[in-house]
Tab-separated table of C-alpha atoms in Angstrom:
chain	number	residue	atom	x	y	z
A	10	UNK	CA	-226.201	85.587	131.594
A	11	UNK	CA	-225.311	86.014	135.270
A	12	UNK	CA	-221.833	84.237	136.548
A	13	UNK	CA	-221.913	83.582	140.022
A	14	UNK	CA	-217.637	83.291	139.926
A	15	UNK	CA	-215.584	84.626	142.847
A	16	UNK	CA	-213.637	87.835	141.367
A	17	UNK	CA	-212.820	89.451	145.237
A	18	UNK	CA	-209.201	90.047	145.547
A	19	UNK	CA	-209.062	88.027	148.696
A	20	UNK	CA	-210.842	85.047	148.136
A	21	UNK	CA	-208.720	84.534	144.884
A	22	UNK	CA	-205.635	84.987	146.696
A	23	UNK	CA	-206.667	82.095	149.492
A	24	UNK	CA	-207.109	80.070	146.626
A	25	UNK	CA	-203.560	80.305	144.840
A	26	UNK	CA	-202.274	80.453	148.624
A	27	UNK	CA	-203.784	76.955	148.943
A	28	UNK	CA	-203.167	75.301	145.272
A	29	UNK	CA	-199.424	76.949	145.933
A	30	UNK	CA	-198.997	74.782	149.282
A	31	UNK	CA	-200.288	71.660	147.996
A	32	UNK	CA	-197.748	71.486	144.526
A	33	UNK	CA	-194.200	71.433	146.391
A	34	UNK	CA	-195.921	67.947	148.884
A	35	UNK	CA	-197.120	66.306	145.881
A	36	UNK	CA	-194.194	66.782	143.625
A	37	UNK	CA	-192.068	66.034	146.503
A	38	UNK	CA	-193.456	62.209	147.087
A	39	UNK	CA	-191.084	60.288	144.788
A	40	UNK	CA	-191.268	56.365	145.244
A	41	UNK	CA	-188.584	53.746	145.237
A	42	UNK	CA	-189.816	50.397	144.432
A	43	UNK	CA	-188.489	46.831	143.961
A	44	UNK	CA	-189.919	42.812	143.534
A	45	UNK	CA	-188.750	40.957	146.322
A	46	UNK	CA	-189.003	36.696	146.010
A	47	UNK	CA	-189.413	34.072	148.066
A	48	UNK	CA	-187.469	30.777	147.093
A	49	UNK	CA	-188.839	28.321	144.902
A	50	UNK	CA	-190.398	26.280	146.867
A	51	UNK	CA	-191.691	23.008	145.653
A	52	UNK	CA	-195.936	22.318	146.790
A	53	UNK	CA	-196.363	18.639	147.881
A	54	UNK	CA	-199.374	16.565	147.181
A	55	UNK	CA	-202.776	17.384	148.836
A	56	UNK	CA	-200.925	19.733	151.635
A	57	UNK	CA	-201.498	23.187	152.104
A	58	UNK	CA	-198.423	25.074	151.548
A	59	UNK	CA	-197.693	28.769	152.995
A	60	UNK	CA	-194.556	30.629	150.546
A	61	UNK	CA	-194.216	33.856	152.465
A	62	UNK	CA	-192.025	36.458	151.224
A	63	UNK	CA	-190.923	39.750	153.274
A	64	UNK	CA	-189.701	43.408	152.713
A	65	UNK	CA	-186.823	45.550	153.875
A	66	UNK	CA	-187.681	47.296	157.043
A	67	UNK	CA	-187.505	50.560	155.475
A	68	UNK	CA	-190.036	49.494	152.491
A	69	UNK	CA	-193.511	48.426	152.621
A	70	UNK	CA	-195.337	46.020	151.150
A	71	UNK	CA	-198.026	47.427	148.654
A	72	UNK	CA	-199.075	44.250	146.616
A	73	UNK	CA	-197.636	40.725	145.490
A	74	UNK	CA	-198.750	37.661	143.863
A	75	UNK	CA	-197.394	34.186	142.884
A	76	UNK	CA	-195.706	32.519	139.832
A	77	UNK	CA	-195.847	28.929	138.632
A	78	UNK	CA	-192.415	27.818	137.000
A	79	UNK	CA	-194.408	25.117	135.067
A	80	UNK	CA	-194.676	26.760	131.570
A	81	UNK	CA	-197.732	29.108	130.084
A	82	UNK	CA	-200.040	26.136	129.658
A	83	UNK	CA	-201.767	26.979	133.560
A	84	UNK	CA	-201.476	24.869	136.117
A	85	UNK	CA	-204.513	22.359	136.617
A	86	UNK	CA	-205.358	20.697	139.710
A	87	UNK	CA	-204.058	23.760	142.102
A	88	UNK	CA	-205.806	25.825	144.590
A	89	UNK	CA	-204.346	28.787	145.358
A	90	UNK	CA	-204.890	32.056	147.625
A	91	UNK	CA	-202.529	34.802	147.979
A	92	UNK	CA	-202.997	37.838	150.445
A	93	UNK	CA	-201.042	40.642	152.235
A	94	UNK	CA	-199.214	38.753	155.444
A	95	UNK	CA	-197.693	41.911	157.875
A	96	UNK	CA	-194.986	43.706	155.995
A	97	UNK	CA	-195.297	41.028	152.678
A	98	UNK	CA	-197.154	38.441	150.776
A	99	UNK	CA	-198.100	35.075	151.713
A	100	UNK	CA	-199.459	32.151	148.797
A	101	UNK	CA	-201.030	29.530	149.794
A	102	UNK	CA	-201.371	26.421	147.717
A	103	UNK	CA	-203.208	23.012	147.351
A	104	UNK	CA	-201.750	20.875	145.237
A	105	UNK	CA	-204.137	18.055	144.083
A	106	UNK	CA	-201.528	17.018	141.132
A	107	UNK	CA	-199.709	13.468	141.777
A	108	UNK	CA	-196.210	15.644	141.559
A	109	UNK	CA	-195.024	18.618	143.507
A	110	UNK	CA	-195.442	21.954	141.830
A	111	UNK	CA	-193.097	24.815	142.508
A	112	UNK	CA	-194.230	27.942	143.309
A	113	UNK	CA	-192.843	31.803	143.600
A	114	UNK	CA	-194.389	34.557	146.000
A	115	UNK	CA	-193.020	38.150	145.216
A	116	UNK	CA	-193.696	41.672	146.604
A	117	UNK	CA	-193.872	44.069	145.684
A	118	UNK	CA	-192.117	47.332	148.252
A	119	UNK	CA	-191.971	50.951	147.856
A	120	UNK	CA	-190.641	54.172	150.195
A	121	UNK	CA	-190.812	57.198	149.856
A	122	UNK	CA	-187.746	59.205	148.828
């Protein structure tokens, strides 16, 4: 059986050199995250409603979503679309219901410490 593996000297000291360098810049990225929330903001009948929700200037935003505060049964006769909006989240919703729903956008923000 023939190994082709690298036993010269140098070539296996380039490689600790390298693994070496990359360890302290890995274990060195520690993040700080936090939810941030917009207000509850009640969704009219048939009316598109934007709930935006920001972070800090020194965080940014790496996801979000919405909440419904109308139980765990679902919500029927809502559209909804959330997406990334600058440094937050942004939810938009249709409500096709005869009463105004409330809805929650949150964030969620991280830095690096």
């Amino acid at each position: 059986m023939n190994r082709r593996t690298s036993r010269h000297p140098l070539v296996r000291c380039a490689l600790v050199a390298v693994l070496a360098a990359a360890m302290p810049a890995a274990l060195a990225a520690t993040l700080d995250c936090a939810n941030y929330t917009s207000a509850i903001t009640p969704a009219p009948f048939n009316t598109w409603t934007a709930v935006d929700t920001y972070c800090p200037s020194d965080r940014s935003a790496t996801g979000g979503g919405y909440y419904f505060h109308e139980g765990s049964l679902g919500v029927p006769g809502i559209w909804v679309m959330h997406i990334p909006l600058s440094n937050g989240w942004r939810t938009w919703v249709d409500n096709q219901n005869s009463t105004p729903r409330n809805v929650q956008t949150y964030v969620r923000c991280c830095k690096v410490i």
